[in-house]
Amino acid sequence: MTDSLNIIIGGVQGYVGRELLRLVLQHPYLHLTGILARKSQQELHQELPSIANLKIPVLATEDMLKPNVVCDVLLLATPTESSMEWVNLFKECSFKIIDLSGAFR
């Protein structure tokens, strides 16, 4: 495999989200292109200063619906309610969604 996948992670504030972030950053074929959050970039950087050093954009829900979003896979490490909302909102988008909550078991 020589092509990398563009990844966006939703839910980096939680334990699973932080582990996903760590794994994606270490993986040779995954490229983190954004973080999906309900908080602003400034709020998220204050809560998790290590993210500010990465220079990765924090995206709002409406940013994900734009045609120029660079995403092959959206990884969700969010509470069940958020996952259900976001999967339903993004189901028509071109990227794949992997949900780690209990929403779609």
mmCIF file of C-alpha atoms in Angstrom:
data_model
loop_
_atom_site.group_PDB
_atom_site.id
_atom_site.type_symbol
_atom_site.label_atom_id
_atom_site.label_comp_id
_atom_site.label_asym_id
_atom_site.label_seq_id
_atom_site.Cartn_x
_atom_site.Cartn_y
_atom_site.Cartn_z
ATOM 1 C CA MET A 1 0.000 0.000 0.000
ATOM 2 C CA THR A 2 1.547 3.279 -1.060
ATOM 3 C CA ASP A 3 -1.407 5.654 -0.805
ATOM 4 C CA SER A 4 -2.198 7.281 2.489
ATOM 5 C CA LEU A 5 -5.691 7.860 3.854
ATOM 6 C CA ASN A 6 -6.811 11.299 4.991
ATOM 7 C CA ILE A 7 -8.301 10.989 8.461
ATOM 8 C CA ILE A 8 -10.483 13.278 10.554
ATOM 9 C CA ILE A 9 -11.145 12.353 14.180
ATOM 10 C CA GLY A 10 -14.211 13.368 16.151
ATOM 11 C CA GLY A 11 -14.057 13.157 19.930
ATOM 12 C CA VAL A 12 -10.383 13.753 20.754
ATOM 13 C CA GLN A 13 -11.295 15.101 24.191
ATOM 14 C CA GLY A 14 -12.029 11.592 25.505
ATOM 15 C CA TYR A 15 -9.694 8.694 26.222
ATOM 16 C CA VAL A 16 -10.508 6.722 23.058
ATOM 17 C CA GLY A 17 -10.208 9.839 20.916
ATOM 18 C CA ARG A 18 -6.776 10.663 22.344
ATOM 19 C CA GLU A 19 -5.645 7.079 21.695
ATOM 20 C CA LEU A 20 -6.942 7.296 18.118
ATOM 21 C CA LEU A 21 -5.045 10.546 17.689
ATOM 22 C CA ARG A 22 -1.845 8.921 18.945
ATOM 23 C CA LEU A 23 -2.274 5.877 16.681
ATOM 24 C CA VAL A 24 -3.113 7.919 13.579
ATOM 25 C CA LEU A 25 -0.125 10.218 14.107
ATOM 26 C CA GLN A 26 2.210 7.221 14.359
ATOM 27 C CA HIS A 27 0.798 5.321 11.385
ATOM 28 C CA PRO A 28 2.814 5.618 8.153
ATOM 29 C CA TYR A 29 -0.235 5.458 5.842
ATOM 30 C CA LEU A 30 -2.641 7.692 7.742
ATOM 31 C CA HIS A 31 -2.601 11.484 7.448
ATOM 32 C CA LEU A 32 -4.555 13.524 9.996
ATOM 33 C CA THR A 33 -6.268 16.355 8.123
ATOM 34 C CA GLY A 34 -8.579 17.645 10.852
ATOM 35 C CA ILE A 35 -10.315 17.268 14.163
ATOM 36 C CA LEU A 36 -14.104 17.414 14.321
ATOM 37 C CA ALA A 37 -15.345 19.176 17.454
ATOM 38 C CA ARG A 38 -18.265 21.160 18.789
ATOM 39 C CA LYS A 39 -15.793 23.482 20.503
ATOM 40 C CA SER A 40 -13.892 26.261 18.804
ATOM 41 C CA GLN A 41 -10.255 25.797 17.886
ATOM 42 C CA GLN A 42 -9.228 28.121 20.720
ATOM 43 C CA GLU A 43 -11.320 26.243 23.317
ATOM 44 C CA LEU A 44 -9.990 22.877 22.177
ATOM 45 C CA HIS A 45 -6.386 24.106 22.198
ATOM 46 C CA GLN A 46 -6.838 25.394 25.752
ATOM 47 C CA GLU A 47 -8.267 22.044 26.834
ATOM 48 C CA LEU A 48 -5.653 19.979 24.951
ATOM 49 C CA PRO A 49 -2.508 22.104 24.390
ATOM 50 C CA SER A 50 -0.719 19.237 22.611
ATOM 51 C CA ILE A 51 -3.169 19.578 19.696
ATOM 52 C CA ALA A 52 -2.171 23.217 19.181
ATOM 53 C CA ASN A 53 1.382 22.072 18.411
ATOM 54 C CA LEU A 54 0.120 19.796 15.609
ATOM 55 C CA LYS A 55 -1.238 22.685 13.520
ATOM 56 C CA ILE A 56 -4.251 20.546 12.557
ATOM 57 C CA PRO A 57 -7.478 22.461 11.850
ATOM 58 C CA VAL A 58 -10.423 22.020 14.188
ATOM 59 C CA LEU A 59 -13.534 21.601 12.058
ATOM 60 C CA ALA A 60 -17.156 22.338 12.878
ATOM 61 C CA THR A 61 -20.039 20.231 11.621
ATOM 62 C CA GLU A 62 -20.765 22.597 8.740
ATOM 63 C CA ASP A 63 -17.115 22.376 7.594
ATOM 64 C CA MET A 64 -17.526 18.635 7.065
ATOM 65 C CA LEU A 65 -20.381 19.236 4.632
ATOM 66 C CA LYS A 66 -18.304 21.414 2.327
ATOM 67 C CA PRO A 67 -17.139 19.789 -0.906
ATOM 68 C CA ASN A 68 -13.504 20.751 -0.331
ATOM 69 C CA VAL A 69 -13.124 18.804 2.933
ATOM 70 C CA VAL A 70 -10.085 16.517 2.692
ATOM 71 C CA CYS A 71 -11.286 13.294 4.281
ATOM 72 C CA ASP A 72 -11.279 9.640 3.303
ATOM 73 C CA VAL A 73 -12.298 8.312 6.722
ATOM 74 C CA LEU A 74 -14.018 9.976 9.675
ATOM 75 C CA LEU A 75 -13.238 8.227 12.959
ATOM 76 C CA LEU A 76 -15.802 8.916 15.678
ATOM 77 C CA ALA A 77 -14.884 8.418 19.326
ATOM 78 C CA THR A 78 -17.888 10.337 20.573
ATOM 79 C CA PRO A 79 -20.801 9.652 22.909
ATOM 80 C CA THR A 80 -23.609 7.594 21.401
ATOM 81 C CA GLU A 81 -25.910 10.593 20.885
ATOM 82 C CA SER A 82 -23.245 12.578 19.029
ATOM 83 C CA SER A 83 -22.326 9.603 16.855
ATOM 84 C CA MET A 84 -25.935 9.026 15.890
ATOM 85 C CA GLU A 85 -26.350 12.691 14.984
ATOM 86 C CA TRP A 86 -23.119 12.960 12.994
ATOM 87 C CA VAL A 87 -23.516 9.654 11.132
ATOM 88 C CA ASN A 88 -27.018 10.641 10.047
ATOM 89 C CA LEU A 89 -25.789 14.081 8.998
ATOM 90 C CA PHE A 90 -22.753 12.805 7.061
ATOM 91 C CA LYS A 91 -24.168 9.585 5.579
ATOM 92 C CA GLU A 92 -24.446 11.132 2.104
ATOM 93 C CA CYS A 93 -20.850 12.416 2.128
ATOM 94 C CA SER A 94 -18.137 10.696 0.119
ATOM 95 C CA PHE A 95 -15.983 9.698 3.097
ATOM 96 C CA LYS A 96 -16.321 6.497 5.123
ATOM 97 C CA ILE A 97 -17.334 6.695 8.773
ATOM 98 C CA ILE A 98 -16.045 4.396 11.492
ATOM 99 C CA ASP A 99 -17.973 4.835 14.729
ATOM 100 C CA LEU A 100 -16.453 3.505 17.954
ATOM 101 C CA SER A 101 -19.465 4.309 20.143
ATOM 102 C CA GLY A 102 -22.327 1.961 20.865
ATOM 103 C CA ALA A 103 -24.669 3.855 18.534
ATOM 104 C CA PHE A 104 -24.633 1.389 15.627
ATOM 105 C CA ARG A 105 -23.858 -1.989 17.171
#
